[in-house]
Amino acid sequence: MVSLPNKTAGAENQSLAQWVGEIARLTRPDRLIWCDGSEAERDRLLSEAVAAKVLLPLERHRRPGCYLHRSNPNDVARTEDATFICTPSKDEAGPTNNWAEPKQTYEKLSKWLEGSMAGGAMYVVPYVLGPLGSRFAKAGVELTDSIYVALSMGIMTRMGAPALDMLGPAGDFNRGLHCTLGCEPQRRLICHFPHDDTVWSVGSNYGGNALLSKKCFALRIASHMAREEEWLAEHMLILGVQSPQGETTYVAAAFPSACGKTNLAMLTPPPAFDGWRVFTVGDDIAWMRIGADGRLWAVNPEFGYFGVAPGTNAHSNPNAMRMLKHDTIFTNVALTPDGDIWWEGIGVEPPSGTLDWQGRPWNAASGAKAAHPNSRFTTPMSNNPALSPHAEDPQGVPISAIIFGGRRASTVPLVLEAFDWSHGVYLGATMGSETTAAATGKVGVIRRDPMAMLPFCGYDMGQYFAHWLAMGRKIPRPPKIFMVNWFRKDADGSFLWPGYGENMRVLDWIIKRANHRAGAEQTPVGLVPRAGEVALDGLDITDEHLKRATAIDAREWEVELEGQHQFLARLGGTVPGEVMQQLSRARRAFKAR
Ligand code: GTP
Ligand code: SPV
Ligand code: MN
């Protein structure tokens, strides 16, 4: 029999105590552990995780406070096929989400969950999303049988006592239930119940499937709330660019999974931008509300980063390399014989005797990757040397520009500015990107991923576009909207644009445009920089290269617009006429050229 919560641990919130009791009676754990978020508790859980071989401590002088976790090899990415939106009607979930009937889903999962935690612990993980005391903040509680999940939640969220304080005796909260359940693909389901503010996730311990604060609550459930409450919950980084004069402009950017949000959010400007600084507010999720001044204000609901490891190195992301030196959990990276981590693209050769992500001796000649392509780090945002002084500002930061971007080998130019909000919504709604290792399935296939929210919007996509258009009418001083593509390739398959820190040059133009300090040239698909307006000093790139990176090719766009049309048609009758009209306008503009 489980002991019910003690007095110190949130028991004064009746609905919390009742719900924890209910789930404990279903799953029958031996122990209930109410997480308070203290250092002492974290140390204790870390020791237990090491003793249970869930975490492997890294060499403590090289990586103090760092651990390696090796997941079940069948559990390395988000599983979109196993992700469901459970609403009374299928229409509400829309054609891009998997749908299941709520009552039947609860019943089915309850059967799976009966006694599922017997013999182990159930961690009660209360957390706050958004700066404490802010109008953005929302509370959640995740119940989990995984110590890895509990520890990761302690990094990713404001976990423990602050959440119980916020809840008080009667506060409402998102109810998240997570159970490892043998970690079998056949019994893996991530189910969202937006009408109950509830998520039940079973069968996977992978980030986006199991850290329920993240994509499940902060995007799928929150997008549903945001529509009702007139705000935006988006798959966006938030950064501030500070000029040498000390003026800071804030930008939010939506790129699909593993398409560069964390990297852009932590960008180090190149030497030509002496005196400029980029500050990170958030690297994955933005909650945005209209402020009293008529601008759009944004907060990062999270408290840590769950970032992609491969490709991170001292050149591409020096801030990240510093951030990962301590107090970080690495998942599915390679392990060197001296107890350090390694991954493809880390910038140094691996020492011999390196073990791959599954702990097997790695043979470079075999062609197999040492680190899993979706290996990740989990690190508190306080580790980030570029953290914005406003990262915890309860007011958030005012957004001057919104950027959409994807991974496109052709067609989409380096940068485009939307003509207006409505055109920007169309650009976001029709954006495409090559699939990545962040989700299971084929990698490198172009799919439409509207606003980078295809896997994360908790309701019908056409209604989501309508919500964006409606927000545009309500924001008195809306941000300008842009589209970028760092991933355009040359005929030989090499990237046309150097990317990473050099993206500062594109950010610079975007910020100038947002502050009305640069010109632009009109094309059928949007506004582009005039010749010489993207600063190239100090960059080893030929005019010819830049031309190819920024070109708008009518033949490529004919195919693109047809692809957009087919996608919008598939979304059905809820797609606003305004979006369809923007597409027609683009088609006409090419014909008139
Ligand atoms: P999620 O955490 O999945 O949402 O990913 P993300 O959007 O934060 O992507 P991240 O910044 O982690 O980058 C993913 C991959 O893209 C990494 O392997 C990076 O090295 C690579 N990448 C990021 N920025 C650039 C860029 O400007 N150019 C090129 N060529 N690659 C980039
Ligand atoms: C993504 O896939 O967009 C991520 C990682 O940021 S996950 O937390 O798994 O969603
Ligand atoms: Mn993401």
XYZ file of C-alpha atoms and ligand atoms in Angstrom:
636
model
C 0.000 0.000 0.000
C 1.370 3.417 -0.839
C 1.613 6.142 1.716
C -0.331 9.250 0.810
C 1.433 12.600 0.515
C 2.721 14.134 3.699
C 1.820 17.649 4.839
C 4.870 19.427 3.523
C 4.435 18.111 0.047
C 1.561 19.873 -1.654
C -1.037 17.928 0.241
C -2.915 21.142 0.851
C -3.915 21.150 -2.810
C -6.877 18.816 -2.567
C -7.208 18.029 -6.236
C -3.479 17.277 -6.469
C -3.557 14.932 -3.463
C -6.656 13.231 -4.815
C -5.241 12.776 -8.321
C -1.892 11.450 -7.058
C -3.796 8.967 -4.877
C -5.945 7.900 -7.825
C -2.959 7.290 -10.119
C -1.045 5.534 -7.324
C -4.003 3.174 -6.786
C -3.935 2.421 -10.534
C -0.177 1.984 -11.015
C 0.628 0.687 -7.485
C 4.175 1.979 -6.957
C 6.016 0.857 -3.805
C 7.104 4.398 -3.023
C 5.844 7.908 -3.717
C 8.566 10.520 -4.010
C 7.396 14.134 -3.910
C 10.104 16.179 -5.585
C 10.892 19.474 -3.868
C 13.569 20.625 -6.324
C 16.276 21.032 -3.643
C 20.007 20.465 -4.198
C 19.986 17.706 -1.590
C 17.204 15.897 -3.392
C 18.992 16.227 -6.737
C 22.196 14.768 -5.235
C 20.240 11.882 -3.768
C 18.443 11.122 -7.049
C 21.707 11.345 -8.995
C 23.330 8.802 -6.648
C 20.352 6.494 -6.981
C 20.425 6.819 -10.774
C 24.141 5.986 -10.815
C 23.626 2.999 -8.505
C 20.855 1.778 -10.824
C 23.156 2.295 -13.865
C 20.633 4.682 -15.407
C 23.360 7.326 -15.394
C 27.085 6.899 -15.806
C 29.183 9.631 -14.173
C 31.651 11.262 -16.567
C 35.227 11.966 -15.481
C 34.658 14.531 -12.746
C 37.540 16.874 -13.519
C 36.735 17.051 -17.210
C 32.948 17.176 -16.839
C 32.001 17.973 -13.254
C 28.399 17.092 -12.453
C 27.955 15.456 -15.871
C 26.429 12.070 -16.668
C 25.882 9.843 -19.665
C 22.558 8.124 -20.186
C 22.173 5.369 -22.766
C 18.558 4.903 -23.775
C 16.926 1.758 -24.961
C 18.114 1.605 -28.617
C 14.472 1.461 -29.733
C 13.746 4.771 -27.972
C 15.904 7.532 -29.476
C 13.518 10.109 -30.972
C 9.969 11.435 -30.912
C 7.468 8.975 -32.322
C 4.879 10.953 -34.236
C 2.972 7.813 -35.269
C 2.360 7.059 -31.594
C 1.289 10.610 -30.719
C -2.441 11.282 -30.413
C -4.787 14.190 -29.808
C -7.832 12.928 -27.941
C -10.808 15.234 -28.433
C -14.538 14.445 -28.615
C -14.529 14.918 -32.396
C -11.857 13.968 -34.915
C -12.378 17.273 -36.727
C -11.050 19.137 -33.730
C -7.682 17.371 -34.041
C -7.660 18.024 -37.784
C -6.140 16.049 -40.651
C -2.490 16.396 -39.558
C -2.856 14.840 -36.090
C -3.543 11.260 -35.089
C -6.858 11.221 -33.274
C -8.363 8.907 -30.672
C -11.605 9.012 -28.699
C -10.843 10.253 -25.159
C -12.910 7.833 -23.015
C -11.766 4.733 -24.897
C -8.172 5.957 -24.758
C -8.266 6.476 -20.990
C -9.765 2.983 -20.622
C -7.214 1.325 -22.868
C -4.270 3.044 -21.184
C -5.681 2.399 -17.706
C -5.596 -1.323 -18.480
C -1.983 -1.064 -19.616
C -1.121 0.978 -16.522
C -2.684 -1.327 -13.924
C 0.079 -2.203 -11.461
C 2.644 -0.859 -13.939
C 4.740 0.826 -11.254
C 4.689 -2.073 -8.784
C 8.099 -2.710 -7.261
C 9.368 0.799 -8.012
C 8.875 4.452 -7.249
C 6.502 7.032 -8.582
C 8.038 10.500 -8.686
C 5.634 13.394 -8.240
C 7.200 16.236 -10.193
C 5.470 19.610 -9.805
C 6.778 22.363 -12.075
C 6.148 25.859 -13.358
C 6.379 26.864 -17.009
C 7.290 30.527 -17.508
C 8.936 33.000 -15.128
C 7.604 32.715 -11.563
C 4.905 35.249 -10.800
C 4.426 36.203 -14.440
C 1.063 36.379 -16.211
C 2.448 33.755 -18.590
C 3.224 31.169 -15.876
C 1.375 27.864 -15.753
C 1.775 24.930 -13.400
C 2.009 21.271 -14.247
C 2.614 18.056 -12.349
C 4.202 15.030 -13.978
C 3.929 11.610 -12.352
C 6.642 9.313 -13.634
C 8.275 6.006 -12.798
C 11.556 7.101 -14.436
C 14.339 8.626 -12.384
C 15.931 9.839 -15.654
C 12.737 11.714 -16.480
C 12.468 13.136 -12.938
C 16.083 14.368 -13.043
C 15.651 15.789 -16.552
C 12.492 17.636 -15.457
C 14.584 19.184 -12.681
C 16.838 20.676 -15.368
C 14.177 21.584 -17.921
C 11.627 23.243 -15.615
C 11.273 25.293 -12.442
C 10.638 22.158 -10.455
C 9.456 21.431 -6.912
C 8.592 23.861 -4.122
C 7.970 26.945 -6.330
C 5.307 24.976 -8.204
C 3.551 23.841 -5.015
C 3.665 27.442 -3.768
C 2.110 28.615 -7.004
C -0.574 25.925 -6.815
C -1.591 26.722 -3.250
C -4.711 24.971 -1.938
C -6.856 25.363 -5.051
C -4.625 26.102 -8.053
C -5.151 24.226 -11.284
C -2.399 22.360 -13.098
C -1.628 20.242 -16.157
C -1.903 16.566 -15.241
C 0.889 14.548 -16.816
C 1.214 10.812 -16.313
C 4.282 9.078 -17.657
C 5.134 5.384 -17.370
C 8.068 3.558 -18.992
C 5.968 0.392 -19.245
C 8.703 -1.901 -20.528
C 9.693 0.602 -23.221
C 8.326 -1.432 -26.117
C 7.390 0.219 -29.422
C 4.162 -1.854 -29.516
C 3.005 -0.334 -26.241
C 4.109 3.253 -26.836
C 1.471 6.000 -26.899
C 1.641 9.707 -26.183
C -1.940 10.873 -25.678
C -3.118 14.447 -25.182
C -6.489 15.376 -23.737
C -6.719 19.143 -24.305
C -10.198 19.387 -22.769
C -8.921 17.860 -19.506
C -5.528 19.641 -19.501
C -4.075 16.115 -19.313
C -1.321 14.079 -20.982
C -0.779 10.323 -20.604
C 2.443 9.029 -22.092
C 3.555 5.421 -21.960
C 6.312 3.275 -23.390
C 9.039 5.855 -24.094
C 11.543 7.779 -22.000
C 12.717 9.981 -24.899
C 12.656 13.782 -24.333
C 9.722 14.998 -26.371
C 7.724 11.849 -25.560
C 8.439 11.745 -21.831
C 9.331 15.222 -20.516
C 5.672 16.175 -20.546
C 6.376 19.833 -19.793
C 7.937 20.242 -23.186
C 6.142 19.445 -26.427
C 3.123 17.821 -24.735
C 2.129 20.648 -22.368
C 4.049 23.745 -23.561
C 3.005 23.204 -27.193
C 0.185 20.709 -27.840
C -1.956 21.484 -24.789
C -0.818 25.124 -24.590
C -1.608 25.779 -28.271
C -5.176 24.726 -27.519
C -5.293 27.065 -24.485
C -3.624 29.868 -26.440
C -6.314 29.789 -29.093
C -9.038 30.157 -26.479
C -7.153 32.791 -24.480
C -5.840 34.853 -27.438
C -2.114 34.219 -27.228
C 0.459 32.110 -29.099
C 2.319 28.945 -28.011
C 5.016 28.347 -30.618
C 7.999 26.123 -31.492
C 10.311 29.142 -31.436
C 13.609 30.262 -30.017
C 13.807 33.776 -28.595
C 16.960 35.868 -28.828
C 18.045 39.436 -28.240
C 20.580 41.207 -30.482
C 22.429 44.017 -28.746
C 24.084 46.684 -30.901
C 27.385 48.336 -29.910
C 25.214 51.301 -28.815
C 23.426 49.041 -26.328
C 20.087 48.833 -28.116
C 18.539 45.335 -27.943
C 16.100 43.974 -30.518
C 14.273 40.716 -29.793
C 13.487 38.104 -32.401
C 11.532 34.824 -32.237
C 12.233 32.101 -34.795
C 10.454 28.863 -35.691
C 12.522 26.143 -37.379
C 11.504 22.475 -37.411
C 13.192 19.990 -35.076
C 16.970 19.805 -35.542
C 16.992 22.750 -37.964
C 19.011 25.278 -35.972
C 16.991 26.915 -33.156
C 19.445 26.209 -30.331
C 22.358 27.265 -32.530
C 20.767 30.540 -33.611
C 19.615 31.321 -30.068
C 23.219 31.090 -28.792
C 24.967 32.640 -31.801
C 28.416 34.185 -31.428
C 28.738 37.130 -33.870
C 31.720 36.988 -36.279
C 34.663 39.408 -35.824
C 33.182 41.839 -38.377
C 30.387 42.460 -35.840
C 32.653 43.841 -33.190
C 30.659 45.091 -30.211
C 27.487 43.181 -31.153
C 26.118 40.531 -28.798
C 23.421 37.900 -29.040
C 21.580 36.840 -25.882
C 19.442 33.719 -25.502
C 15.980 34.013 -23.985
C 14.834 30.562 -25.125
C 15.937 27.836 -27.542
C 12.816 25.830 -28.371
C 9.470 27.192 -27.199
C 7.954 30.681 -26.988
C 4.741 31.756 -25.313
C 3.668 35.148 -26.639
C 0.995 37.607 -25.494
C -0.056 41.093 -26.500
C 1.382 43.690 -24.128
C -0.181 46.891 -22.819
C 2.046 48.797 -25.278
C 0.508 46.953 -28.240
C 3.592 44.894 -28.984
C 3.899 41.104 -28.838
C 5.782 39.962 -25.703
C 7.418 36.561 -25.323
C 8.711 34.291 -22.578
C 10.521 30.987 -22.677
C 8.355 28.614 -20.622
C 11.332 26.309 -20.035
C 14.288 26.454 -17.656
C 16.826 24.312 -19.545
C 17.788 23.111 -22.993
C 17.343 19.643 -24.510
C 19.696 20.165 -27.421
C 21.121 18.206 -30.362
C 24.734 17.131 -29.712
C 26.159 16.208 -33.167
C 27.554 19.186 -35.041
C 28.110 21.170 -31.831
C 31.740 22.327 -31.660
C 33.949 25.229 -30.629
C 33.474 26.881 -34.012
C 29.762 26.264 -34.670
C 28.602 26.997 -31.117
C 31.329 28.059 -28.669
C 28.731 29.100 -26.082
C 27.259 25.605 -26.095
C 30.672 23.996 -25.661
C 31.202 26.139 -22.545
C 27.704 25.421 -21.303
C 28.215 21.652 -21.567
C 31.307 21.595 -19.350
C 29.365 20.948 -16.152
C 26.059 19.771 -14.684
C 24.738 18.263 -17.891
C 23.099 14.945 -18.737
C 24.190 13.603 -22.134
C 22.004 11.013 -23.828
C 23.244 8.571 -26.482
C 26.579 10.273 -27.179
C 29.857 8.320 -27.469
C 32.144 7.789 -24.458
C 35.926 8.204 -24.642
C 38.266 5.951 -22.616
C 39.130 8.903 -20.378
C 35.521 9.354 -19.343
C 34.598 12.220 -21.631
C 31.938 12.571 -24.313
C 32.339 12.556 -28.080
C 30.086 13.006 -31.106
C 30.334 13.470 -34.850
C 31.223 17.078 -35.639
C 32.638 17.872 -32.176
C 35.749 19.174 -33.933
C 38.381 16.760 -32.580
C 39.303 13.194 -33.508
C 37.961 10.521 -31.165
C 40.608 8.725 -29.112
C 40.982 5.029 -29.807
C 38.941 2.936 -27.440
C 35.874 5.181 -27.790
C 32.586 3.432 -27.101
C 29.577 4.138 -29.281
C 26.212 5.363 -27.997
C 25.228 1.815 -27.120
C 28.426 1.236 -25.141
C 30.063 -0.982 -27.763
C 33.657 -0.564 -28.946
C 33.435 1.796 -31.908
C 35.222 1.168 -35.148
C 35.433 4.377 -37.178
C 36.110 2.400 -40.353
C 32.749 0.607 -40.038
C 30.950 3.758 -41.180
C 28.560 3.545 -38.218
C 28.060 6.671 -36.139
C 29.617 6.758 -32.684
C 26.976 9.105 -31.305
C 23.345 8.636 -32.266
C 22.393 11.348 -34.835
C 19.710 12.497 -32.374
C 21.960 12.282 -29.301
C 21.249 15.190 -26.973
C 22.310 17.176 -23.943
C 20.081 18.343 -21.096
C 21.499 21.388 -19.397
C 20.134 24.196 -17.211
C 19.803 27.532 -19.007
C 21.863 29.120 -16.220
C 24.856 27.275 -17.752
C 24.548 29.327 -20.943
C 27.199 32.099 -21.035
C 24.950 34.013 -23.469
C 21.827 33.827 -21.291
C 19.779 37.022 -21.574
C 19.430 39.116 -18.412
C 15.718 39.102 -19.340
C 15.395 35.307 -19.588
C 13.441 35.314 -16.324
C 11.746 38.665 -16.767
C 8.084 38.144 -15.773
C 7.066 40.631 -18.473
C 8.921 38.738 -21.182
C 10.660 40.546 -24.026
C 9.087 42.576 -26.865
C 9.355 40.808 -30.231
C 10.258 42.955 -33.249
C 10.631 40.161 -35.802
C 9.356 36.615 -36.274
C 11.397 34.302 -38.476
C 10.240 31.077 -40.104
C 12.808 28.754 -41.572
C 13.359 25.260 -42.831
C 15.996 22.935 -44.145
C 15.704 23.279 -47.910
C 18.430 22.166 -50.321
C 16.900 24.294 -53.084
C 14.249 26.909 -53.944
C 13.997 28.896 -50.694
C 16.422 31.862 -50.586
C 18.683 32.783 -47.702
C 16.220 35.426 -46.505
C 12.826 36.845 -47.434
C 10.619 39.399 -45.742
C 6.847 39.034 -45.823
C 4.850 41.889 -47.346
C 2.660 42.049 -44.240
C 1.315 39.842 -41.412
C -1.143 38.005 -43.643
C 1.601 37.196 -46.171
C 3.853 36.151 -43.286
C 1.199 33.728 -42.048
C 1.052 32.267 -45.569
C 4.857 31.895 -45.671
C 4.794 30.104 -42.302
C 1.750 28.021 -43.198
C 3.328 26.639 -46.363
C 6.919 26.229 -45.239
C 8.614 22.952 -45.993
C 11.636 21.245 -44.498
C 13.608 18.051 -44.817
C 12.858 15.571 -42.038
C 15.604 15.019 -39.434
C 16.661 12.432 -36.860
C 14.643 14.227 -34.158
C 11.649 12.076 -35.093
C 11.582 8.418 -36.103
C 11.066 7.758 -39.805
C 12.906 8.618 -42.961
C 15.444 11.458 -42.771
C 15.861 14.043 -45.558
C 12.371 13.901 -47.054
C 10.736 17.279 -47.678
C 7.488 17.697 -45.839
C 5.335 20.729 -45.152
C 5.774 21.750 -41.540
C 3.652 24.864 -40.952
C 5.353 27.260 -38.532
C 7.469 24.212 -37.467
C 4.316 23.111 -35.592
C 3.178 20.127 -37.683
C 4.015 17.641 -34.889
C 3.083 20.028 -32.068
C -0.184 21.808 -32.855
C -2.887 20.420 -30.552
C -5.783 21.152 -32.915
C -6.825 21.548 -36.543
C -4.131 23.189 -38.679
C -6.526 25.380 -40.694
C -7.967 26.742 -37.434
C -4.417 27.373 -36.280
C -3.770 29.521 -39.366
C -7.028 31.351 -38.637
C -5.832 31.971 -35.073
C -2.574 33.453 -36.408
C -4.521 35.738 -38.768
C -6.858 36.771 -35.942
C -3.881 37.529 -33.686
C -2.444 39.723 -36.440
C -5.616 41.810 -36.392
C -5.404 42.138 -32.594
C -1.728 43.121 -32.230
C -1.551 46.907 -32.601
C 2.237 46.899 -33.271
C 2.927 43.473 -34.791
C 6.428 42.121 -35.423
C 7.572 41.909 -39.048
C 7.702 38.362 -40.430
C 10.662 36.825 -42.296
C 11.697 33.491 -43.793
C 15.255 32.141 -43.822
C 17.052 29.086 -45.204
C 20.585 28.312 -43.989
C 20.587 24.953 -45.779
C 20.501 25.704 -49.513
C 23.015 23.553 -51.387
C 25.219 23.918 -54.431
C 25.205 21.396 -57.274
C 28.042 19.530 -55.529
C 25.958 19.116 -52.355
C 27.854 21.648 -50.240
C 26.031 24.346 -48.279
C 25.958 27.697 -50.120
C 25.869 29.667 -46.879
C 28.385 29.124 -44.055
C 25.667 29.325 -41.388
C 26.133 29.327 -37.605
C 27.810 32.579 -36.417
C 27.660 34.005 -39.937
C 23.863 33.946 -39.668
C 24.439 37.188 -37.727
C 24.714 38.885 -41.127
C 21.159 37.882 -41.979
C 19.909 38.717 -38.480
C 21.497 42.147 -38.915
C 19.464 42.832 -42.070
C 16.302 41.529 -40.402
C 16.819 43.803 -37.413
C 17.545 46.793 -39.619
C 14.317 46.100 -41.496
C 12.385 45.700 -38.257
C 13.761 49.051 -37.105
C 13.124 50.670 -40.528
C 16.826 51.152 -41.235
C 17.373 49.172 -44.463
C 15.832 48.966 -47.876
C 14.471 45.930 -49.720
C 13.583 44.766 -53.173
C 10.254 43.227 -54.145
C 10.010 39.723 -55.643
C 6.918 37.564 -56.268
C 7.500 35.702 -52.986
C 8.546 38.531 -50.695
C 11.059 41.291 -50.069
C 14.791 40.569 -50.335
C 17.878 42.603 -49.407
C 19.124 44.983 -52.094
C 22.627 44.385 -53.438
C 25.208 45.064 -50.760
C 22.682 45.126 -47.907
C 23.761 41.868 -46.281
C 27.151 42.761 -44.778
C 29.773 40.375 -46.130
C 32.980 41.957 -44.812
C 35.414 39.420 -43.445
C 33.499 36.555 -45.004
C 35.126 34.337 -47.584
C 32.198 33.949 -49.940
C 32.063 34.934 -53.602
C 29.319 37.156 -55.039
C 28.429 34.208 -57.245
C 27.851 32.014 -54.164
C 25.713 34.611 -52.452
C 23.728 35.031 -55.664
C 22.983 31.317 -55.720
C 22.037 31.355 -52.024
C 19.610 34.241 -52.534
C 18.272 33.432 -56.016
C 14.558 33.065 -56.672
C 14.207 30.659 -59.559
C 10.819 30.764 -61.286
C 10.990 27.097 -62.330
C 11.795 25.929 -58.813
C 8.993 28.091 -57.458
C 6.466 26.664 -59.903
C 7.082 23.251 -58.353
C 7.119 24.775 -54.863
C 3.796 26.580 -55.270
C 2.197 23.411 -56.621
C 3.478 21.553 -53.536
C 2.047 24.259 -51.303
C -1.287 24.070 -53.100
C -1.516 20.307 -52.657
C -0.684 20.610 -48.983
C -3.284 23.301 -48.313
C -5.874 21.290 -50.249
C -5.136 18.286 -48.059
C -5.728 20.391 -44.936
C -9.297 20.926 -46.097
C -11.992 23.527 -45.692
C -10.751 25.138 -42.482
C -7.775 26.775 -44.227
C -8.648 30.486 -44.291
C -9.427 31.992 -47.712
C -6.817 34.610 -46.922
C -4.038 31.982 -47.023
C -5.309 30.599 -50.338
C -5.419 34.144 -51.730
C -1.776 34.710 -50.769
C -0.845 31.590 -52.727
C -2.824 32.822 -55.762
C -1.129 36.190 -55.461
C 2.314 34.531 -55.599
C 1.291 32.523 -58.668
C 0.015 35.643 -60.434
C 3.159 37.585 -59.537
C 5.379 34.978 -61.208
C 3.195 35.028 -64.336
C 3.393 38.829 -64.491
C 7.185 38.800 -64.238
P 15.369 20.753 -31.791
O 15.993 20.709 -30.453
O 15.146 19.388 -32.358
O 14.109 21.559 -31.842
O 16.468 21.367 -32.817
P 16.981 22.854 -33.105
O 16.047 23.525 -34.066
O 17.270 23.562 -31.847
O 18.323 22.579 -33.932
P 19.862 22.747 -33.504
O 20.239 24.178 -33.304
O 20.145 21.816 -32.409
O 20.581 22.251 -34.829
C 20.355 20.975 -35.379
C 21.436 20.598 -36.353
O 21.548 21.572 -37.386
C 22.810 20.527 -35.681
O 23.473 19.369 -36.127
C 23.505 21.767 -36.147
O 24.883 21.590 -36.229
C 22.869 22.056 -37.509
N 22.818 23.514 -37.789
C 22.370 24.482 -36.955
N 22.526 25.719 -37.503
C 23.072 25.525 -38.721
C 23.460 26.422 -39.790
O 23.333 27.639 -39.709
N 23.977 25.840 -40.918
C 24.114 24.488 -41.036
N 24.621 24.017 -42.164
N 23.771 23.617 -40.038
C 23.255 24.125 -38.909
C 12.263 18.578 -31.136
O 12.193 17.439 -31.622
O 11.752 19.583 -31.689
C 12.992 18.796 -29.874
C 13.379 17.638 -29.085
O 13.169 19.938 -29.461
S 11.967 16.996 -28.265
O 12.010 17.471 -26.884
O 12.092 15.577 -28.304
O 10.777 17.459 -28.888
Mn 12.284 21.435 -30.778
